[in-house]
mmCIF file of C-alpha atoms in Angstrom:
data_model
loop_
_atom_site.group_PDB
_atom_site.id
_atom_site.type_symbol
_atom_site.label_atom_id
_atom_site.label_comp_id
_atom_site.label_asym_id
_atom_site.label_seq_id
_atom_site.Cartn_x
_atom_site.Cartn_y
_atom_site.Cartn_z
ATOM 1 C CA MET L 248 -4.995 1.197 -5.638
ATOM 2 C CA GLY L 249 -7.833 0.775 -7.172
ATOM 3 C CA MET L 250 -6.908 1.653 -10.550
ATOM 4 C CA LEU L 251 -4.733 -1.666 -11.232
ATOM 5 C CA SER L 252 -6.752 -4.098 -12.744
ATOM 6 C CA ASN L 253 -4.040 -6.630 -11.991
ATOM 7 C CA LEU L 254 -2.381 -6.854 -9.103
ATOM 8 C CA TYR L 255 -0.382 -10.337 -8.813
ATOM 9 C CA PRO L 256 1.992 -11.111 -9.443
ATOM 10 C CA SER L 257 4.021 -7.653 -9.275
ATOM 11 C CA SER L 258 5.342 -7.946 -12.330
ATOM 12 C CA ALA L 259 1.890 -8.098 -14.021
ATOM 13 C CA GLY L 260 0.733 -4.707 -12.303
ATOM 14 C CA GLN L 261 -1.626 -2.961 -14.861
ATOM 15 C CA LEU L 262 -3.585 0.197 -14.748
ATOM 16 C CA ASP L 263 -7.026 -0.376 -15.495
ATOM 17 C CA PRO L 264 -7.307 0.049 -19.144
ATOM 18 C CA GLN L 265 -11.105 1.396 -18.935
ATOM 19 C CA LEU L 266 -9.801 4.367 -16.654
ATOM 20 C CA SER L 267 -7.210 5.585 -19.053
ATOM 21 C CA SER L 268 -9.197 8.946 -19.837
ATOM 22 C CA TYR L 269 -8.829 9.422 -16.275
ATOM 23 C CA TYR L 270 -5.554 8.582 -15.388
ATOM 24 C CA THR L 271 -3.637 9.364 -18.774
ATOM 25 C CA PRO L 272 -3.674 13.076 -18.233
ATOM 26 C CA ILE L 273 -2.927 13.298 -14.640
ATOM 27 C CA ILE L 274 0.193 10.793 -15.325
ATOM 28 C CA GLN L 275 1.130 12.984 -18.033
ATOM 29 C CA PHE L 276 1.260 16.075 -15.789
ATOM 30 C CA LEU L 277 2.794 14.626 -13.121
ATOM 31 C CA GLN L 278 5.602 13.647 -15.621
ATOM 32 C CA GLN L 279 5.900 17.149 -16.804
ATOM 33 C CA THR L 280 5.979 18.641 -13.808
ATOM 34 C CA ASN L 281 8.236 16.085 -11.944
ATOM 35 C CA SER L 282 5.470 15.774 -9.216
ATOM 36 C CA PRO L 283 4.711 12.629 -7.217
ATOM 37 C CA LEU L 284 1.847 10.681 -7.597
ATOM 38 C CA LEU L 285 -0.292 10.516 -4.317
ATOM 39 C CA LEU L 286 -1.134 6.803 -3.308
ATOM 40 C CA ASN L 287 -3.123 5.182 -1.182
ATOM 41 C CA CYS L 288 -1.874 1.798 0.118
ATOM 42 C CA TYR L 289 -3.567 -0.443 2.327
ATOM 43 C CA PRO L 290 -2.538 -3.855 2.586
ATOM 44 C CA TYR L 291 -4.991 -4.710 5.369
ATOM 45 C CA PHE L 292 -7.883 -4.534 2.627
ATOM 46 C CA SER L 293 -6.108 -7.359 0.591
ATOM 47 C CA TYR L 294 -5.564 -9.343 3.549
ATOM 48 C CA LYS L 295 -9.007 -8.950 4.916
ATOM 49 C CA TYR L 296 -10.582 -10.012 1.193
ATOM 50 C CA SER L 297 -8.293 -12.673 0.524
ATOM 51 C CA ASP L 298 -8.096 -16.069 2.362
ATOM 52 C CA GLN L 299 -4.744 -16.833 0.244
ATOM 53 C CA ILE L 300 -2.867 -13.913 2.021
ATOM 54 C CA SER L 301 -1.357 -14.494 5.423
ATOM 55 C CA LEU L 302 -1.339 -12.065 8.517
ATOM 56 C CA PRO L 303 2.591 -12.250 8.669
ATOM 57 C CA PHE L 304 2.649 -11.473 5.136
ATOM 58 C CA ALA L 305 0.407 -8.574 5.415
ATOM 59 C CA LEU L 306 2.087 -7.380 8.916
ATOM 60 C CA PHE L 307 5.943 -7.482 7.645
ATOM 61 C CA THR L 308 6.937 -10.514 9.742
ATOM 62 C CA SER L 309 7.100 -13.247 7.354
ATOM 63 C CA PRO L 310 10.439 -14.550 8.221
ATOM 64 C CA SER L 311 11.354 -15.538 4.507
ATOM 65 C CA THR L 312 10.216 -14.758 1.059
ATOM 66 C CA VAL L 313 6.421 -15.346 0.282
ATOM 67 C CA VAL L 314 6.151 -14.605 -2.972
ATOM 68 C CA GLN L 315 8.983 -15.124 -5.570
ATOM 69 C CA ASP L 316 8.366 -12.693 -8.394
ATOM 70 C CA SER L 317 11.163 -13.493 -11.147
ATOM 71 C CA GLN L 318 14.057 -12.091 -9.741
ATOM 72 C CA TYR L 319 12.348 -10.352 -6.865
ATOM 73 C CA GLY L 320 11.270 -12.142 -3.583
ATOM 74 C CA TYR L 321 8.774 -10.584 -0.947
ATOM 75 C CA HIS L 322 8.648 -10.539 2.392
ATOM 76 C CA ASN L 323 5.530 -8.148 2.691
ATOM 77 C CA LEU L 324 2.412 -7.245 0.938
ATOM 78 C CA PHE L 325 3.119 -3.306 1.198
ATOM 79 C CA ASP L 326 6.116 -3.996 -1.418
ATOM 80 C CA ALA L 327 4.191 -6.378 -3.623
ATOM 81 C CA LYS L 328 1.598 -3.937 -3.882
ATOM 82 C CA MET L 329 3.934 -0.964 -4.231
ATOM 83 C CA ASP L 330 5.997 -2.850 -6.859
ATOM 84 C CA ALA L 331 2.765 -3.559 -9.095
ATOM 85 C CA PHE L 332 1.976 0.037 -9.446
ATOM 86 C CA TYR L 333 5.665 0.608 -10.085
ATOM 87 C CA THR L 334 5.218 -2.045 -12.978
ATOM 88 C CA ALA L 335 1.772 -0.587 -14.057
ATOM 89 C CA LEU L 336 3.178 3.227 -14.106
ATOM 90 C CA LYS L 337 6.283 1.974 -16.134
ATOM 91 C CA GLU L 338 4.097 0.047 -18.509
ATOM 92 C CA VAL L 339 2.177 2.987 -19.620
ATOM 93 C CA GLY L 340 5.482 4.852 -19.830
ATOM 94 C CA ALA L 341 5.389 6.685 -16.898
ATOM 95 C CA GLY L 342 8.302 4.482 -14.998
ATOM 96 C CA SER L 343 10.015 7.769 -13.510
ATOM 97 C CA VAL L 344 6.952 9.216 -11.639
ATOM 98 C CA TYR L 345 7.708 9.304 -7.923
ATOM 99 C CA ILE L 346 5.233 7.514 -5.392
ATOM 100 C CA VAL L 347 4.363 9.064 -2.140
ATOM 101 C CA VAL L 348 2.026 6.789 0.112
ATOM 102 C CA SER L 349 -0.367 9.323 1.004
ATOM 103 C CA GLU L 350 -2.147 6.862 3.417
ATOM 104 C CA THR L 351 -1.633 3.237 5.111
ATOM 105 C CA GLY L 352 -2.439 1.912 8.235
ATOM 106 C CA TRP L 353 -4.075 -1.210 9.928
ATOM 107 C CA PRO L 354 -7.307 -0.905 12.045
ATOM 108 C CA THR L 355 -7.257 -1.699 15.567
ATOM 109 C CA ALA L 356 -10.796 -3.200 15.969
ATOM 110 C CA GLY L 357 -13.733 -4.012 13.482
ATOM 111 C CA ASP L 358 -13.261 -7.088 11.467
ATOM 112 C CA LYS L 359 -10.862 -9.856 10.546
ATOM 113 C CA GLY L 360 -7.241 -9.533 11.711
ATOM 114 C CA THR L 361 -7.822 -6.163 13.653
ATOM 115 C CA SER L 362 -6.161 -5.734 16.937
ATOM 116 C CA ILE L 363 -4.082 -3.025 18.638
ATOM 117 C CA ASP L 364 -1.308 -5.233 18.368
ATOM 118 C CA ASN L 365 -1.728 -5.965 14.747
ATOM 119 C CA ALA L 366 -1.737 -2.060 14.166
ATOM 120 C CA ARG L 367 1.287 -1.514 16.295
ATOM 121 C CA THR L 368 3.044 -4.118 14.206
ATOM 122 C CA TYR L 369 2.238 -2.918 11.071
ATOM 123 C CA ASN L 370 3.001 0.343 11.889
ATOM 124 C CA ASN L 371 6.294 -0.197 13.436
ATOM 125 C CA ASN L 372 7.464 -2.295 10.708
ATOM 126 C CA LEU L 373 6.183 0.001 8.018
ATOM 127 C CA ILE L 374 8.309 2.720 9.323
ATOM 128 C CA GLN L 375 11.747 0.528 9.217
ATOM 129 C CA TYR L 376 10.845 -0.805 5.643
ATOM 130 C CA VAL L 377 9.852 2.153 3.833
ATOM 131 C CA LYS L 378 13.343 3.369 4.946
ATOM 132 C CA TYR L 379 14.659 0.802 2.249
ATOM 133 C CA GLY L 380 12.357 1.197 -0.198
ATOM 134 C CA THR L 381 10.743 -2.070 -2.538
ATOM 135 C CA PRO L 382 12.978 -4.976 -4.267
ATOM 136 C CA LYS L 383 12.175 -3.329 -7.506
ATOM 137 C CA ARG L 384 12.350 0.440 -6.245
ATOM 138 C CA PRO L 385 15.190 0.639 -3.262
ATOM 139 C CA GLY L 386 15.416 3.889 -1.842
ATOM 140 C CA ASN L 387 13.352 5.777 0.878
ATOM 141 C CA ILE L 388 9.529 5.914 0.142
ATOM 142 C CA GLU L 389 7.975 9.137 1.856
ATOM 143 C CA THR L 390 5.031 7.597 3.618
ATOM 144 C CA TYR L 391 2.303 9.005 5.794
ATOM 145 C CA ILE L 392 0.116 6.763 8.267
ATOM 146 C CA SER L 393 -3.476 7.246 8.730
ATOM 147 C CA ASP L 394 -5.091 8.403 10.920
ATOM 148 C CA MET L 395 -3.882 10.227 13.905
ATOM 149 C CA TYR L 396 -7.082 9.516 15.988
ATOM 150 C CA ASP L 397 -9.823 6.894 15.775
ATOM 151 C CA GLU L 398 -13.236 8.997 14.201
ATOM 152 C CA ASN L 399 -16.111 7.322 15.926
ATOM 153 C CA LEU L 400 -18.479 8.888 13.813
ATOM 154 C CA LYS L 401 -17.438 6.748 10.481
ATOM 155 C CA SER L 402 -19.351 4.047 9.384
ATOM 156 C CA PRO L 403 -19.072 0.870 9.598
ATOM 157 C CA ALA L 404 -17.296 0.373 12.406
ATOM 158 C CA LEU L 405 -14.172 -0.955 10.830
ATOM 159 C CA GLU L 406 -13.713 2.353 9.359
ATOM 160 C CA GLN L 407 -13.465 4.156 13.144
ATOM 161 C CA ASN L 408 -10.650 2.329 14.384
ATOM 162 C CA TRP L 409 -7.445 3.744 12.191
ATOM 163 C CA GLY L 410 -6.311 6.121 14.688
ATOM 164 C CA LEU L 411 -2.701 5.558 16.245
ATOM 165 C CA PHE L 412 -4.552 7.368 19.321
ATOM 166 C CA LEU L 413 -7.918 7.079 20.712
ATOM 167 C CA GLN L 414 -9.911 10.240 21.314
#
């Protein structure tokens, strides 16, 4: 989601104008061919690098709305990030482009907020939430969890621990 220059609030999502020469032809192609945009969406990194994002908001376990953005209330960070991207696409005339989340997940070890329990919570809750879409875009979100196995040759240690299974 590094193409976004603004992510918060979701209604202010904006693609980085400095990258427009790269993303404009890609978005046009996706529109012309009715193809999806493959997006890596990792709420973990937003949580890790911000002291203002709570772990329950990142893990889909907030009992109530955490962020109210106009008419949309957000109980989890995944939905807020996705809606920021939907807003950004709409702002460049590509609101009809369908997003497939090609990678998401939560690490089991290596840094702030990482544990097997947190990864299990994130992945299980993700599976339940993507059935319904986001506040701005209701409906199923095709989503893929990364990775199948931990990859112990990656560096740093955090990058080794995204697998659903240990090797």
